[in-house]
PDB file of C-alpha atoms and ligand atoms in Angstrom:
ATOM      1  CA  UNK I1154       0.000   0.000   0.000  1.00  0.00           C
ATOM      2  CA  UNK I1155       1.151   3.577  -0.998  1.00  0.00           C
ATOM      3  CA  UNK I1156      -0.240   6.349   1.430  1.00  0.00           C
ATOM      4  CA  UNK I1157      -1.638   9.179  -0.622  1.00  0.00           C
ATOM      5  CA  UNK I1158       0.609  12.326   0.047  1.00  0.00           C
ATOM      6  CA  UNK I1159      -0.665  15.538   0.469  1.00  0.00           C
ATOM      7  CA  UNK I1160      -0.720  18.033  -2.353  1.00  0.00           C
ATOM      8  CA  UNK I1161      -2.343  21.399  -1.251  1.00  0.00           C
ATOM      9  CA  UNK I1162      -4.633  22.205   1.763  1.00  0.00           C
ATOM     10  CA  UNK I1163      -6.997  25.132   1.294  1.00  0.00           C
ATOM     11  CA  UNK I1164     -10.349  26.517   3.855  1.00  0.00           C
ATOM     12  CA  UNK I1165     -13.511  27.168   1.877  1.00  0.00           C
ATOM     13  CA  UNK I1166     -13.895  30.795   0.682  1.00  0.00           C
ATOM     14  CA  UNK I1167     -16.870  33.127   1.611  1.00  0.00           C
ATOM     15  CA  UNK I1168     -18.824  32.983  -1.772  1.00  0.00           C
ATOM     16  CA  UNK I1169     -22.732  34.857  -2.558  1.00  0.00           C
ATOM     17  CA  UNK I1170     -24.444  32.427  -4.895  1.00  0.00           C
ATOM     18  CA  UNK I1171     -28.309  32.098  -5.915  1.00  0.00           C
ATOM     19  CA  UNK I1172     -30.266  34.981  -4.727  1.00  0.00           C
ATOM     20  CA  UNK I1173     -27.720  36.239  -1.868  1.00  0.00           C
ATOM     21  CA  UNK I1174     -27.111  32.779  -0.338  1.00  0.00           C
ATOM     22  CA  UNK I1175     -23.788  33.370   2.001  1.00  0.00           C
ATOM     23  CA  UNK I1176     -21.960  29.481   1.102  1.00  0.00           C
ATOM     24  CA  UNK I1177     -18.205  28.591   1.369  1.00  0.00           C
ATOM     25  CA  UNK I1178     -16.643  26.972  -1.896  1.00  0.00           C
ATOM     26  CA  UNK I1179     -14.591  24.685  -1.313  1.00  0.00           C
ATOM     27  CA  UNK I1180     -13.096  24.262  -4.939  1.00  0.00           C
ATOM     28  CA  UNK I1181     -14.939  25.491  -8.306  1.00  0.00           C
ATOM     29  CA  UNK I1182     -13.902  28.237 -11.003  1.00  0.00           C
ATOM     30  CA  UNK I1183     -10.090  27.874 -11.176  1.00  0.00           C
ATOM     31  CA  UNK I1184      -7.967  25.029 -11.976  1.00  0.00           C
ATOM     32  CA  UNK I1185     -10.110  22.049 -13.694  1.00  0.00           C
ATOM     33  CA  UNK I1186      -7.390  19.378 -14.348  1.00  0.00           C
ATOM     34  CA  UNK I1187      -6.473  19.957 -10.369  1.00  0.00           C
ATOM     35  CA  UNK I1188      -9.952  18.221  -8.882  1.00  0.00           C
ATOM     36  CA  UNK I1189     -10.917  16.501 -12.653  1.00  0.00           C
ATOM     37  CA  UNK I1190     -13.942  14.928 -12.731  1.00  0.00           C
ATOM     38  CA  UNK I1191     -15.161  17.462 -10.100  1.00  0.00           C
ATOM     39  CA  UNK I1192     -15.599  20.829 -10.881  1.00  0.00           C
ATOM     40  CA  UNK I1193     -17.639  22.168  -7.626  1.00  0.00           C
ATOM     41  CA  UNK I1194     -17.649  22.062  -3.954  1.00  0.00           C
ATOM     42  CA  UNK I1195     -20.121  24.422  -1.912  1.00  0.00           C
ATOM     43  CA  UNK I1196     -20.515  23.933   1.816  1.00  0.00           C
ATOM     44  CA  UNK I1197     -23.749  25.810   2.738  1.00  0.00           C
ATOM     45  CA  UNK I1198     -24.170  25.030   6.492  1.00  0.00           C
ATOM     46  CA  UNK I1199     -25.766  28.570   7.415  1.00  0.00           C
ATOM     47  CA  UNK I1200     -27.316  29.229  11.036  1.00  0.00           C
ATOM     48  CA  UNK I1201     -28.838  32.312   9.465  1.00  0.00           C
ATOM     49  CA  UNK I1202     -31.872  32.045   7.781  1.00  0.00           C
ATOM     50  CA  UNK I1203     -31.546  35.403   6.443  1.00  0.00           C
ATOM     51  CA  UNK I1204     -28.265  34.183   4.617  1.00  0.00           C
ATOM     52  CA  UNK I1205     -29.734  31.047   2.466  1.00  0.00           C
ATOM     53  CA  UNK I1206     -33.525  31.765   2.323  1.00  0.00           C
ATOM     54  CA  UNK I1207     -33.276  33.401  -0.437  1.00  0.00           C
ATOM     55  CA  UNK I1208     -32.473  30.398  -2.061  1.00  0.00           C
ATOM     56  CA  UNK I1209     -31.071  29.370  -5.797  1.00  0.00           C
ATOM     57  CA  UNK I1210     -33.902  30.578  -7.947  1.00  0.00           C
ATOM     58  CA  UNK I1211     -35.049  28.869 -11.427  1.00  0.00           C
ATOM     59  CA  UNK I1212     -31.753  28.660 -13.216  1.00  0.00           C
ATOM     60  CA  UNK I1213     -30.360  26.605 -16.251  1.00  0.00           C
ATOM     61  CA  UNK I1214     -27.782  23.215 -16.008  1.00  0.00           C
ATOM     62  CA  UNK I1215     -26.454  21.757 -18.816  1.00  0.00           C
ATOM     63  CA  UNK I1216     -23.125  18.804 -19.226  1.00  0.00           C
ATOM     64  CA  UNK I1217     -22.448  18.522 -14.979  1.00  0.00           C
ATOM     65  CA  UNK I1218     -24.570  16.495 -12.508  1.00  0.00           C
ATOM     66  CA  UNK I1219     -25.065  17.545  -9.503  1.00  0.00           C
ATOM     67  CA  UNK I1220     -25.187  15.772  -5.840  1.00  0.00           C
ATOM     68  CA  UNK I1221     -26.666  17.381  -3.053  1.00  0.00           C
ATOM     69  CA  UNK I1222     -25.915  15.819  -0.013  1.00  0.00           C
ATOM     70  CA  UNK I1223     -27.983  17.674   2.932  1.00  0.00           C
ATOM     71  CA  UNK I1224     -27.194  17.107   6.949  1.00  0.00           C
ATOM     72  CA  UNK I1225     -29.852  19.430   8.895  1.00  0.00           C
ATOM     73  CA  UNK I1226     -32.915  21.494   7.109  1.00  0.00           C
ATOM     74  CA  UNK I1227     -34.302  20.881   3.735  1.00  0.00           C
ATOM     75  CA  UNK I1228     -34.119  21.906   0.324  1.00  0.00           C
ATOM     76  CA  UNK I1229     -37.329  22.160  -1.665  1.00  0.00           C
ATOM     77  CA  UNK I1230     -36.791  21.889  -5.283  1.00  0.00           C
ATOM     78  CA  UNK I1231     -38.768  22.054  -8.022  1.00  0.00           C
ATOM     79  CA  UNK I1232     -37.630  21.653 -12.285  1.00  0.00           C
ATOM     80  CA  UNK I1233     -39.039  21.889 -15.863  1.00  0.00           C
ATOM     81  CA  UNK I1234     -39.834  18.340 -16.010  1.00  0.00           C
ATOM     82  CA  UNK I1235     -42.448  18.614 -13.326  1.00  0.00           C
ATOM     83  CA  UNK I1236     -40.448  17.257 -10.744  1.00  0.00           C
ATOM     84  CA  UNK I1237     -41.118  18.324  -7.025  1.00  0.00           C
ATOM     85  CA  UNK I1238     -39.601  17.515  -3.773  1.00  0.00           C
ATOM     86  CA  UNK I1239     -38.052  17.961  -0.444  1.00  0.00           C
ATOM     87  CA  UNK I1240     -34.358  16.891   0.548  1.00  0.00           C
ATOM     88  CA  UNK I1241     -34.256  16.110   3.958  1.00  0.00           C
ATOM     89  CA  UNK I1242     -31.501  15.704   6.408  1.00  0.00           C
ATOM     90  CA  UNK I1243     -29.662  12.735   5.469  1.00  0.00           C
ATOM     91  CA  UNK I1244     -30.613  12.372   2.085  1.00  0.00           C
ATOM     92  CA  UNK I1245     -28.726  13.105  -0.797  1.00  0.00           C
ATOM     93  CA  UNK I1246     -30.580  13.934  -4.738  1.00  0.00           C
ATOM     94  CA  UNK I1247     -28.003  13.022  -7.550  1.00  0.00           C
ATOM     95  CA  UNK I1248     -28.931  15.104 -10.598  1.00  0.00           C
ATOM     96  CA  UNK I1249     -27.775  14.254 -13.711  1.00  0.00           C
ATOM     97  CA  UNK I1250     -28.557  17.495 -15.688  1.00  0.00           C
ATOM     98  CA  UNK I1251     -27.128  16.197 -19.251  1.00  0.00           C
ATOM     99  CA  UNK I1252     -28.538  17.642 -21.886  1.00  0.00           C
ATOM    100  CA  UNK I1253     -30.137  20.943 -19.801  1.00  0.00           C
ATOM    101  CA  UNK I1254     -32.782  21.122 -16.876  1.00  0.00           C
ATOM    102  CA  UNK I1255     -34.114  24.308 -15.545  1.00  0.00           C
ATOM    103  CA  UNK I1256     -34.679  24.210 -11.815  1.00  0.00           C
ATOM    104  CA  UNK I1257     -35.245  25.937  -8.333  1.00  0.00           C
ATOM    105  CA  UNK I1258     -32.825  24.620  -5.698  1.00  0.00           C
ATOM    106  CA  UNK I1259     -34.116  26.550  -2.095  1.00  0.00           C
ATOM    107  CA  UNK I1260     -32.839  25.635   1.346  1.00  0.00           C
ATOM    108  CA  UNK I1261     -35.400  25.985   3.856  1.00  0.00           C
ATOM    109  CA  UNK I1262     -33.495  24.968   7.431  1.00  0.00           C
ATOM    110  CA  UNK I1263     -34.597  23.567  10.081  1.00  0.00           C
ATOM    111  CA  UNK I1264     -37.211  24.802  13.360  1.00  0.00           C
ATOM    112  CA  UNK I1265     -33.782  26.039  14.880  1.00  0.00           C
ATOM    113  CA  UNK I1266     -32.861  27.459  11.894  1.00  0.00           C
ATOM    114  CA  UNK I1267     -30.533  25.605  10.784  1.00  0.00           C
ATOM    115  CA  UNK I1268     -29.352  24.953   7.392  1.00  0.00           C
ATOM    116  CA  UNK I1269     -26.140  21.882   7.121  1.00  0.00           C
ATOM    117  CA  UNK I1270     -25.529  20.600   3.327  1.00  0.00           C
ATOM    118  CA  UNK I1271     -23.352  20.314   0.532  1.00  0.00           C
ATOM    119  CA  UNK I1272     -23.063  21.080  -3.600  1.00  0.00           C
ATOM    120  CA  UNK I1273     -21.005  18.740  -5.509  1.00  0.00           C
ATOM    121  CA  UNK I1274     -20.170  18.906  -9.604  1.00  0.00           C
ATOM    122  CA  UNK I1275     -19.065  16.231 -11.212  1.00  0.00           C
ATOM    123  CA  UNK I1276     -18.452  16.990 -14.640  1.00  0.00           C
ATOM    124  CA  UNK I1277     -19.497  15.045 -17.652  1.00  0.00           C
ATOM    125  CA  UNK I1278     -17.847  12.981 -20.402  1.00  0.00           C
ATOM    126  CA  UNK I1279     -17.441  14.447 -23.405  1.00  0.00           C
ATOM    127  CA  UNK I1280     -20.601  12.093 -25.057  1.00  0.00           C
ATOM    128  CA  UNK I1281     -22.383  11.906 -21.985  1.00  0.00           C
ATOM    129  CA  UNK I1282     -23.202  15.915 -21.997  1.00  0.00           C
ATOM    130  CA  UNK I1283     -26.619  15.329 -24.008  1.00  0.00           C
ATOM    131  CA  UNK I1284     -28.171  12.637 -22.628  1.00  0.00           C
ATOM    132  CA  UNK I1285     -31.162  12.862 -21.289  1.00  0.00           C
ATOM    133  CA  UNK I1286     -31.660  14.553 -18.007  1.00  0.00           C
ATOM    134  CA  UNK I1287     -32.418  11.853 -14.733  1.00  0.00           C
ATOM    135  CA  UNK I1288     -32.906  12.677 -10.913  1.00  0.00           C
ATOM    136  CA  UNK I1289     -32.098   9.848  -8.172  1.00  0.00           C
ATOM    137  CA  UNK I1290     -33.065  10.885  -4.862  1.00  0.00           C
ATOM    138  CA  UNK I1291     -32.019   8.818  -2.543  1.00  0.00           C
ATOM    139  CA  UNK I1292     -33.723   8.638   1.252  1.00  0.00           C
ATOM    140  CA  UNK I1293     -31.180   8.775   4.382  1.00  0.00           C
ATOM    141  CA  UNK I1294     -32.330   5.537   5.686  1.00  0.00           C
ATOM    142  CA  UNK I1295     -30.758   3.781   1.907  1.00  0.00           C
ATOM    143  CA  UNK I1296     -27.822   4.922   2.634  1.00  0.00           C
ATOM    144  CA  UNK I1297     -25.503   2.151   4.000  1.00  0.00           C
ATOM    145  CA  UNK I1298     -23.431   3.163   7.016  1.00  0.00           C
ATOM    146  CA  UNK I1299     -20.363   0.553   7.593  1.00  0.00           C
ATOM    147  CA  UNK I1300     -18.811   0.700  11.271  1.00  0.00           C
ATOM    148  CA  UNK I1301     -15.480  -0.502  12.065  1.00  0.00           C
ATOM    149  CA  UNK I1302     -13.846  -2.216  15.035  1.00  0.00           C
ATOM    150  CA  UNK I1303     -11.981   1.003  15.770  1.00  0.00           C
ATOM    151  CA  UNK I1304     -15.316   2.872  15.557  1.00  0.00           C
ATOM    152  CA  UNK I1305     -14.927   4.438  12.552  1.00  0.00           C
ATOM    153  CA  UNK I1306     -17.989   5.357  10.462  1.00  0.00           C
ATOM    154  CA  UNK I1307     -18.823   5.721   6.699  1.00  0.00           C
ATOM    155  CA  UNK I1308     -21.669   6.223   5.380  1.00  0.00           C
ATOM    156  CA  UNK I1309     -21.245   4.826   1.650  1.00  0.00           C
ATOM    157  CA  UNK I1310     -23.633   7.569  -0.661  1.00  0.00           C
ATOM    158  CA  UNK I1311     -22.017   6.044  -3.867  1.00  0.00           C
ATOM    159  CA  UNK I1312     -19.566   3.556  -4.914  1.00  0.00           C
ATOM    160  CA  UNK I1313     -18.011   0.506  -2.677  1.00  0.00           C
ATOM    161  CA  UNK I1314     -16.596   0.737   0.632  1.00  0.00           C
ATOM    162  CA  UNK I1315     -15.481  -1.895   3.250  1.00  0.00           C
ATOM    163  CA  UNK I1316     -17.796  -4.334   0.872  1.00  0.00           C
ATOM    164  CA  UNK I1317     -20.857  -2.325   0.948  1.00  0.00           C
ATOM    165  CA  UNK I1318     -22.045   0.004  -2.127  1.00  0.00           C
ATOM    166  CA  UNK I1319     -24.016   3.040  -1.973  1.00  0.00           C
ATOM    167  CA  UNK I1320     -27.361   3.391  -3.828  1.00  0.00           C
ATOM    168  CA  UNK I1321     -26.277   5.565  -6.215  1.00  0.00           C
ATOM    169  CA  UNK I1322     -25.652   4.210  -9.609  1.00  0.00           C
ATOM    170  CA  UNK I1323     -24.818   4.938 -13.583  1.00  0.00           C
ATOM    171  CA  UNK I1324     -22.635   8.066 -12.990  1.00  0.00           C
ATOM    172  CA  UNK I1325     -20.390   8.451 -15.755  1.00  0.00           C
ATOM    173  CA  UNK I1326     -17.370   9.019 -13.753  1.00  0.00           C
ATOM    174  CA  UNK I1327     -17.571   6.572 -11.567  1.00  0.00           C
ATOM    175  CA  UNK I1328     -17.365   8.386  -8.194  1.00  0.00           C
ATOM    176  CA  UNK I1329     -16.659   7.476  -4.837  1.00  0.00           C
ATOM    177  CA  UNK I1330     -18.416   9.543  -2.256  1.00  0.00           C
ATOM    178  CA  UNK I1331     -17.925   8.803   1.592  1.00  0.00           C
ATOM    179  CA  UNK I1332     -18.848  10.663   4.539  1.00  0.00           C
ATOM    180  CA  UNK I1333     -16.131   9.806   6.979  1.00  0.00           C
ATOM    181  CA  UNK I1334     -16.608   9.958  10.657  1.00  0.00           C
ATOM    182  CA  UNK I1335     -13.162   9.054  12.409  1.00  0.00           C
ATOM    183  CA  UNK I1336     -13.232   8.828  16.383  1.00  0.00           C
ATOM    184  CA  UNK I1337     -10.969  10.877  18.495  1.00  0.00           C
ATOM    185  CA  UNK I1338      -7.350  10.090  18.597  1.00  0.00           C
ATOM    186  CA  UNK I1339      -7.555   7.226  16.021  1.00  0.00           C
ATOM    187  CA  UNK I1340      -5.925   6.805  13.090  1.00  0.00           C
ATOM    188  CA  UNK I1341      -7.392   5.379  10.238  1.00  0.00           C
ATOM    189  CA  UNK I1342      -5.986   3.968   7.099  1.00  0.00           C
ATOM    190  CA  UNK I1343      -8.666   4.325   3.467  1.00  0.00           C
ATOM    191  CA  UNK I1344      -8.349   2.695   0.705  1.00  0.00           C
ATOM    192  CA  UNK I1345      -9.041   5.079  -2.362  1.00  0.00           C
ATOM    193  CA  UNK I1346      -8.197   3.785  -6.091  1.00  0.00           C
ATOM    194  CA  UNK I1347      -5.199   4.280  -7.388  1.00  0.00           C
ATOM    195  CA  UNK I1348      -6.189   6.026 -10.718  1.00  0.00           C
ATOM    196  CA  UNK I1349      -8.573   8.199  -8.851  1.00  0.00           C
ATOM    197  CA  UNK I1350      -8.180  11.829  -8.461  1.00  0.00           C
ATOM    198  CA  UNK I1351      -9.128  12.494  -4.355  1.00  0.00           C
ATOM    199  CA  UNK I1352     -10.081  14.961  -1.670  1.00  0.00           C
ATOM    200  CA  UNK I1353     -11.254  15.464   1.201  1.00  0.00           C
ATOM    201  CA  UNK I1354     -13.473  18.189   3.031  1.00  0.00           C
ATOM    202  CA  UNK I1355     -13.659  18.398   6.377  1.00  0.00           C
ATOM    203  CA  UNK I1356     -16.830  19.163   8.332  1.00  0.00           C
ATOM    204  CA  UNK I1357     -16.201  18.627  12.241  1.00  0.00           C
ATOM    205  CA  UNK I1358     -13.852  18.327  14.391  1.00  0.00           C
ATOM    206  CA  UNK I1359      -9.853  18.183  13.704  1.00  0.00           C
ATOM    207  CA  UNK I1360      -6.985  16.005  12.635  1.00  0.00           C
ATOM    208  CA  UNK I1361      -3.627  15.319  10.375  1.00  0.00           C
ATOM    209  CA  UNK I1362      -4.184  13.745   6.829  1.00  0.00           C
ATOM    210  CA  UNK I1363       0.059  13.999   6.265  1.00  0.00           C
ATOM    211  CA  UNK I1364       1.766  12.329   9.853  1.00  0.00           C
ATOM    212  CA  UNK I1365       2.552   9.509   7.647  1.00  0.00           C
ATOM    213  CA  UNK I1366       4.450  10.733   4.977  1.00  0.00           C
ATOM    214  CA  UNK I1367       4.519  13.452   2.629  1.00  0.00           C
ATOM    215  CA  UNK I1368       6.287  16.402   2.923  1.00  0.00           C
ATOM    216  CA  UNK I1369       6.125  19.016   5.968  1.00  0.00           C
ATOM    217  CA  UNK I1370       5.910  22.338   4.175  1.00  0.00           C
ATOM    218  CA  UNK I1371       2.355  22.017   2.616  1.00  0.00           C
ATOM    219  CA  UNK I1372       1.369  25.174   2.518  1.00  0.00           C
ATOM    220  CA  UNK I1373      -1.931  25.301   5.336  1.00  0.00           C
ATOM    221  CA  UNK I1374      -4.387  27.878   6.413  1.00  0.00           C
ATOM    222  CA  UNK I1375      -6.151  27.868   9.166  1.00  0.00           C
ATOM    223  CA  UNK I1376      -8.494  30.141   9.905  1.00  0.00           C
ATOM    224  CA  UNK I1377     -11.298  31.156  11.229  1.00  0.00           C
ATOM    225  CA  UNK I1378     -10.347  28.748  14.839  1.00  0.00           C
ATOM    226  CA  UNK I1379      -9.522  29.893  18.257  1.00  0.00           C
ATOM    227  CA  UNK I1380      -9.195  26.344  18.810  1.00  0.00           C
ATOM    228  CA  UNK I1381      -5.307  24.872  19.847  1.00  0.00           C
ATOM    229  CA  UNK I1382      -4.416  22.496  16.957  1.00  0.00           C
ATOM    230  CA  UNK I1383      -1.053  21.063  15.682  1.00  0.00           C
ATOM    231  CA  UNK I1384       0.377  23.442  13.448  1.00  0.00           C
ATOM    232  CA  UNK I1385       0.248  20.176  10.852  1.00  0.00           C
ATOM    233  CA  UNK I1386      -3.969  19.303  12.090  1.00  0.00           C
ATOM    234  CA  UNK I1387      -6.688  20.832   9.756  1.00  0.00           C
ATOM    235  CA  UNK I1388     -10.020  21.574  11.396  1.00  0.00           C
ATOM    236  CA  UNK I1389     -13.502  22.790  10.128  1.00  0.00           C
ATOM    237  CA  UNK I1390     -14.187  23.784   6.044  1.00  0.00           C
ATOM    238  CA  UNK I1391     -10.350  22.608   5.133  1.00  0.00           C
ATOM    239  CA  UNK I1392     -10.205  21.048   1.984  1.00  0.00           C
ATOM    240  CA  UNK I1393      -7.278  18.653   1.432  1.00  0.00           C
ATOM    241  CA  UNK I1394      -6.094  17.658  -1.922  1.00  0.00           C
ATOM    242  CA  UNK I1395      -4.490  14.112  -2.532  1.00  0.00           C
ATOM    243  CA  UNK I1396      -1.677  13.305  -4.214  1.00  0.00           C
ATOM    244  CA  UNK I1397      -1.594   9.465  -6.446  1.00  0.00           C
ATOM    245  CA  UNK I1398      -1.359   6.415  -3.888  1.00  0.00           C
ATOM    246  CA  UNK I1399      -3.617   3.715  -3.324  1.00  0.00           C
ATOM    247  CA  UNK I1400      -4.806   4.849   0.376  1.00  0.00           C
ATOM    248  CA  UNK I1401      -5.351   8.185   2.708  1.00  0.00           C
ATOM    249  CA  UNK I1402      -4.379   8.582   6.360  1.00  0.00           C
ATOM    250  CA  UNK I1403      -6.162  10.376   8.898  1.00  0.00           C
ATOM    251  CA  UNK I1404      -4.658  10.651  12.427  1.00  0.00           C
ATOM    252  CA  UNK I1405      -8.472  12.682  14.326  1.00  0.00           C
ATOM    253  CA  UNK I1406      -7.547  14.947  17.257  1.00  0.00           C
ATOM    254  CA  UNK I1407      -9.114  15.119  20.449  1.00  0.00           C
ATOM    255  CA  UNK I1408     -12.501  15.555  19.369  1.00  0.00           C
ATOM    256  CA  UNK I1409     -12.151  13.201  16.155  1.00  0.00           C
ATOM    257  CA  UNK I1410     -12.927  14.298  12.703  1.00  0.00           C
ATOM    258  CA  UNK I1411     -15.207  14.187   9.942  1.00  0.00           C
ATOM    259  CA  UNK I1412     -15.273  14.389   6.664  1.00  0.00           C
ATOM    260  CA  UNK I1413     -16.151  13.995   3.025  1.00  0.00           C
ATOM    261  CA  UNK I1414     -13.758  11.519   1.145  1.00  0.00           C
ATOM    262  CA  UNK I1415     -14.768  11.768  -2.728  1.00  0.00           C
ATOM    263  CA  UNK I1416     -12.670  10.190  -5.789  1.00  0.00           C
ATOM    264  CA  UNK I1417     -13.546   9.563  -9.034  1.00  0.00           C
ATOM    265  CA  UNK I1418     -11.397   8.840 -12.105  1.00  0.00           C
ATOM    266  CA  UNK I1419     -10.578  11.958 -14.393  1.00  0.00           C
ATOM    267  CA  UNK I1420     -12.069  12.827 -17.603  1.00  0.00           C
ATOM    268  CA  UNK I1421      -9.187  14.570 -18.955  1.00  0.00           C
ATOM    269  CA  UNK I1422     -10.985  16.286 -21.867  1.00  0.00           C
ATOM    270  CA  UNK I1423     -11.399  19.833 -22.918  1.00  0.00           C
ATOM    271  CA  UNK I1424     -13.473  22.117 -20.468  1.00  0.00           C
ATOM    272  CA  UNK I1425     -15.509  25.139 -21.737  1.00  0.00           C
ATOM    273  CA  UNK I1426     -17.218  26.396 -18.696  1.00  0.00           C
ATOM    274  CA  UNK I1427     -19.524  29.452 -18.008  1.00  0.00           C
ATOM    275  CA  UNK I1428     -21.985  29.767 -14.594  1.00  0.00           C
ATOM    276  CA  UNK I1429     -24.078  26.479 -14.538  1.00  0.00           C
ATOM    277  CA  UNK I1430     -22.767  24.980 -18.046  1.00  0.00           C
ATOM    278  CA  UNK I1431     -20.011  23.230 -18.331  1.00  0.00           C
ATOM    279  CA  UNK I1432     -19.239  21.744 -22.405  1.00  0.00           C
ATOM    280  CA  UNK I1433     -15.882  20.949 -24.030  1.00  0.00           C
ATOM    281  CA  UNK I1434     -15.946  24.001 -26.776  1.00  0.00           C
ATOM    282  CA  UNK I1435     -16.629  27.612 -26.500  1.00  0.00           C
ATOM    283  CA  UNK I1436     -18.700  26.820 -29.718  1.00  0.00           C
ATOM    284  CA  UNK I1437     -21.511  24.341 -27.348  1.00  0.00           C
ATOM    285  CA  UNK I1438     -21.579  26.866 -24.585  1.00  0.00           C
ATOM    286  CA  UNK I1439     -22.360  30.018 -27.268  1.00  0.00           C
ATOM    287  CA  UNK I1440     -25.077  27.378 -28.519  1.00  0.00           C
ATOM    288  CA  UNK I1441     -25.995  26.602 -25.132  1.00  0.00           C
ATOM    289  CA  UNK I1442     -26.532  30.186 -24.220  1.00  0.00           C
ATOM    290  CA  UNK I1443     -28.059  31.255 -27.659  1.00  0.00           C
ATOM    291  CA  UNK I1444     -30.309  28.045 -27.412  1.00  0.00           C
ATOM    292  CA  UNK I1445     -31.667  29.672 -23.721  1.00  0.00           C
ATOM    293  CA  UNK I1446     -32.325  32.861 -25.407  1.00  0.00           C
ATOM    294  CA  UNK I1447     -34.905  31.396 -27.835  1.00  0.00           C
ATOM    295  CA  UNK I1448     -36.342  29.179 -25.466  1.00  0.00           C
ATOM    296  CA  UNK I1449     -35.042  25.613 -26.819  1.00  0.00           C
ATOM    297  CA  UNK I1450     -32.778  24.831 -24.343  1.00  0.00           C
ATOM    298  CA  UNK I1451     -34.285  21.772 -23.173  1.00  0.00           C
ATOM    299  CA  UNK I1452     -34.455  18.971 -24.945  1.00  0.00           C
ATOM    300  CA  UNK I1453     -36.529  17.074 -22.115  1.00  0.00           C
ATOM    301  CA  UNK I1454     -39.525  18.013 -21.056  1.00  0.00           C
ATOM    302  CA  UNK I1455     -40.586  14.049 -18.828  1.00  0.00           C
TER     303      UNK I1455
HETATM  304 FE1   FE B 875     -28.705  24.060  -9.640  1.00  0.00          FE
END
């Protein structure tokens, strides 16, 4: 086994999205080949309704999918194919958008007012980007949750882990998507593909994804703590980028960790990107954006 060193470790930036909703992106809008096949990561835990009411308002997608993975609150969404439905805490709604969808994405919180979930893009291959549009919503209590001897936790949303598989399925790029809960002062070897391109976002807690090996000088920030760490431990919103290997290392801190462990294999084609389209040529987003203008952008309508 090859531990995965660490490449880059980054905290989610402040971002206004949708109608005014105050998110944190992790990744998104810079450097494609880096997270290929992902292009998107938005945390948008908010304990301020006033900051995510407002919601994501009828907009267009075209060539991504989209996975919404939501911890605490709701999201009511709504699309041009009729569709219409709530995504409740624990569930997770994998949208393929392929050849276009229009649709209202609007995060509701809970009676405390709060609002815990995440936005992942995965791009699309190259003769994938038209097919035909397809939703799987998938209920919390599908979602397989493997516990080890150690007391570590995944939950398994899609692909296989520890010889269970999540009940997502078809996705072009074959993703892995794990929420990781690791207990405190335990540390915890993953197995993650080879090929795969891999990262992790963490959500709670604290701990050291690079004791193993790797070097010592990865540039970190940490912000936004008052809490003691190691100078080497990343805490709350980091986002830590994998180098190749066949497995990742977390050492949690006192109060464990958890996190988001996603890998998927990379696409490594052209990307022509602009707001909620992603294509491979500037020439298929012009026509995606012309085709929105005179009202044949979908090709879908059931
Ligand atoms: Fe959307």
């Amino acid at each position: 086994m090859s531990i995965r060193p660490v490449k880059r470790i980054t905290q989610a930036k402040p971002t206004l999205e949708g109608a005014g909703v105050h998110l944190r992106r992790a990744f998104g809008f810079g450097n494609t080949a880096e997270f290929d096949p992902f292009l998107l990561l938005d945390d948008f835990r908010n304990d301020n309704p006033d900051e995510y009411l407002s919601g994501f308002p009828w907009h267009p997608h075209r060539g991504i999918e989209t996975v919404t993975y939501v911890l605490a609150g709701t999201v009511e969404h709504g699309d041009s194919m009729g569709n219409r439905g709530v995504i409740g805490a624990g569930d997770v709604q994998w949208m393929t958008a392929g050849s276009g969808i229009i649709h209202q994405e609007m995060p509701r919180g809970d009676e405390a007012g709060h609002m815990h979930g995440f936005q992942l893009w995965a791009n699309l291959p190259a003769d994938r980007k038209m097919t035909a549009p397809r939703y799987q919503e998938i209920s919390a209590r599908e979602i397989p949750s493997v516990t080890d001897d150690d007391g570590t936790q995944v939950r398994i949303v899609c692909g296989s882990f520890w010889g269970a598989k999540g009940p997502v399925d078809g996705i072009a790029t074959d993703p892995t998507y794990l929420d990781v809960s690791v207990p405190p002062g335990r540390r915890r070897s993953l197995p993650v593909e080879t090929t795969r391109q891999s990262f992790a976002y963490v959500f709670a807690g604290s701990g050291d994804f690079r004791n193993a090996s790797g070097p010592l000088d990865v540039p970190t920030e940490i912000a936004g703590t008052s809490q003691t760490v190691p100078s080497s431990a990343v805490g709350n919103r980091s986002l830590v980028v994998f180098d190749r290997g066949d497995e990742v290392v977390v050492q949690a801190g006192p109060e464990g960790i958890r996190f988001l462990l996603v890998s998927g294999k990379p696409l490594e084609e052209p990307v022509a990107w602009q707001g909620p389209i992603v294509m491979n040529t500037r020439e298929q987003l012009q026509q995606a954006f012309q085709e929105l203008e005179k009202g044949t952008f979908l090709k879908s309508r059931e």
